[in-house]
Protein backbone atom coordinates (compact mmCIF):
# COMPACT_ATOMS: atom_id res chain seq x y z
CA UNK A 1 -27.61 22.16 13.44
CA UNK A 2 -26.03 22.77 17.21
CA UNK A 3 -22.53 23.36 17.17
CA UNK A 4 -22.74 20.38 20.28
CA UNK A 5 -24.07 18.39 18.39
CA UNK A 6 -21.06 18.21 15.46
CA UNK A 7 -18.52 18.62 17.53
CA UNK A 8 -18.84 14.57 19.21
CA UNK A 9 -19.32 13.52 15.48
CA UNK A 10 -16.53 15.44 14.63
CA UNK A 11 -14.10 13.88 17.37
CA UNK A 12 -15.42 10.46 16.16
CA UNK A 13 -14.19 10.87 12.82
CA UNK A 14 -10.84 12.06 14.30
CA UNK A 15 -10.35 8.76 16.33
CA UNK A 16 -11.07 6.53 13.29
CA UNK A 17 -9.51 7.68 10.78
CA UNK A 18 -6.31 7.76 13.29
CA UNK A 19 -3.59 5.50 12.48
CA UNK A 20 -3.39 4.80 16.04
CA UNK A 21 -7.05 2.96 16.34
CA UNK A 22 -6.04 0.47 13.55
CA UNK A 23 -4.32 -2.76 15.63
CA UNK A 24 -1.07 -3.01 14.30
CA UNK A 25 1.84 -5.61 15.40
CA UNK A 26 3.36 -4.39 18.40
CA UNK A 27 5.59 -7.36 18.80
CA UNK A 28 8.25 -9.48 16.92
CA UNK A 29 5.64 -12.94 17.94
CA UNK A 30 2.97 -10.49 16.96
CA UNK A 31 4.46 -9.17 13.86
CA UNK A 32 5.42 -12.98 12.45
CA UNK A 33 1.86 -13.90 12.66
CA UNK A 34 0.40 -11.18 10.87
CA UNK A 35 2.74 -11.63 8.06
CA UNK A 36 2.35 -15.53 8.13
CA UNK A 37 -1.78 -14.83 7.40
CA UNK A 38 -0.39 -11.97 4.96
CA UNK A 39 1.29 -14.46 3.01
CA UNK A 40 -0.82 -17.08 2.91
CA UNK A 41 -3.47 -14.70 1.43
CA UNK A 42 -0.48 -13.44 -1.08
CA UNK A 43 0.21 -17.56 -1.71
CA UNK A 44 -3.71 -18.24 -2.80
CA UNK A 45 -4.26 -14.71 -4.79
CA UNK A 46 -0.78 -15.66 -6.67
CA UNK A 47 -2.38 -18.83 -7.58
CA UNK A 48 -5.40 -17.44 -9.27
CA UNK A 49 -3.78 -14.92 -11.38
CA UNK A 50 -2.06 -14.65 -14.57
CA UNK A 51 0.73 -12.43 -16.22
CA UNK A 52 1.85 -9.25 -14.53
CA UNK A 53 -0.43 -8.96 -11.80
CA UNK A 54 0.91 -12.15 -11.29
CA UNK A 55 4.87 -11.49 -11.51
CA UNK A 56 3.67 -8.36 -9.06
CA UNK A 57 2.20 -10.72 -6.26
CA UNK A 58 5.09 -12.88 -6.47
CA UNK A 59 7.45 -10.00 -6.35
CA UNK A 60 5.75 -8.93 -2.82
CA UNK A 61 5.70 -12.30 -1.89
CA UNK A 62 9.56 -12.89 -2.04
CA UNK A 63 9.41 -9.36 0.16
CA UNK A 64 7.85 -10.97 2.68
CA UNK A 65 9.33 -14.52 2.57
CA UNK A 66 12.60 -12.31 3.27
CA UNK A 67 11.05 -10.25 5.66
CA UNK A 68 9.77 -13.33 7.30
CA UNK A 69 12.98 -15.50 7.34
CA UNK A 70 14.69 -12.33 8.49
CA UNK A 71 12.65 -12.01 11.72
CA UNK A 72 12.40 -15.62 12.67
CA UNK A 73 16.41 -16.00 12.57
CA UNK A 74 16.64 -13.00 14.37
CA UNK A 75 18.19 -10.62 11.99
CA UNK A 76 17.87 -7.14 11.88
CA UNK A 77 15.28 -6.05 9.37
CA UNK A 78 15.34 -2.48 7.54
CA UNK A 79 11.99 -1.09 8.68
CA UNK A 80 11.17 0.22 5.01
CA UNK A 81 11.50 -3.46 4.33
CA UNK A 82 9.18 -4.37 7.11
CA UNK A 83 6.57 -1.94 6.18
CA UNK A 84 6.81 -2.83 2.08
CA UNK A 85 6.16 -6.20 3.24
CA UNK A 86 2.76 -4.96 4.76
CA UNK A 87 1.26 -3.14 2.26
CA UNK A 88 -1.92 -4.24 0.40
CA UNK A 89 -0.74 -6.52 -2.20
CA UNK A 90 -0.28 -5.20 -4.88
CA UNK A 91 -2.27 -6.23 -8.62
């Protein structure tokens, strides 16, 4: 195989798997939405599970109900907080 021909796959590979390609909130409007449709996932998953994975869920949830109430008053939020409250849910 041509090196020409791996190097434009290899480029491609570079620009996906950036963390700059995925679309993340860039604004405060921006950032309350995305954890509004977070945690209305988190609400339904917390209703169809049981025990820990359970106590887990609603663990993250209360991260981002704080999170959430946080931003909307117009508090400052601790960006580790922030970013917690985005991660895949856990369980």
């Amino acid at each position: 195989m041509k090196l020409t021909n791996i190097l434009p796959a290899i480029g491609l590979v570079v620009l996906f798997s950036s963390s700059g390609f995925a679309q993340e909130p860039t604004s405060k409007t921006e950032l309350i939405t995305h954890l509004e449709e977070v945690q209305k996932d988190c609400e339904w998953k917390t209703r169809n599970l049981t025990g820990g994975p359970k106590g887990k869920m609603l663990l993250h949830k209360r991260t981002m109900d704080d999170v959430l109430e946080q931003l909307k008053a117009g508090e400052p939020v601790d960006p580790k907080k922030i970013d917690k409250a985005l991660e895949v849910h856990p369980g």
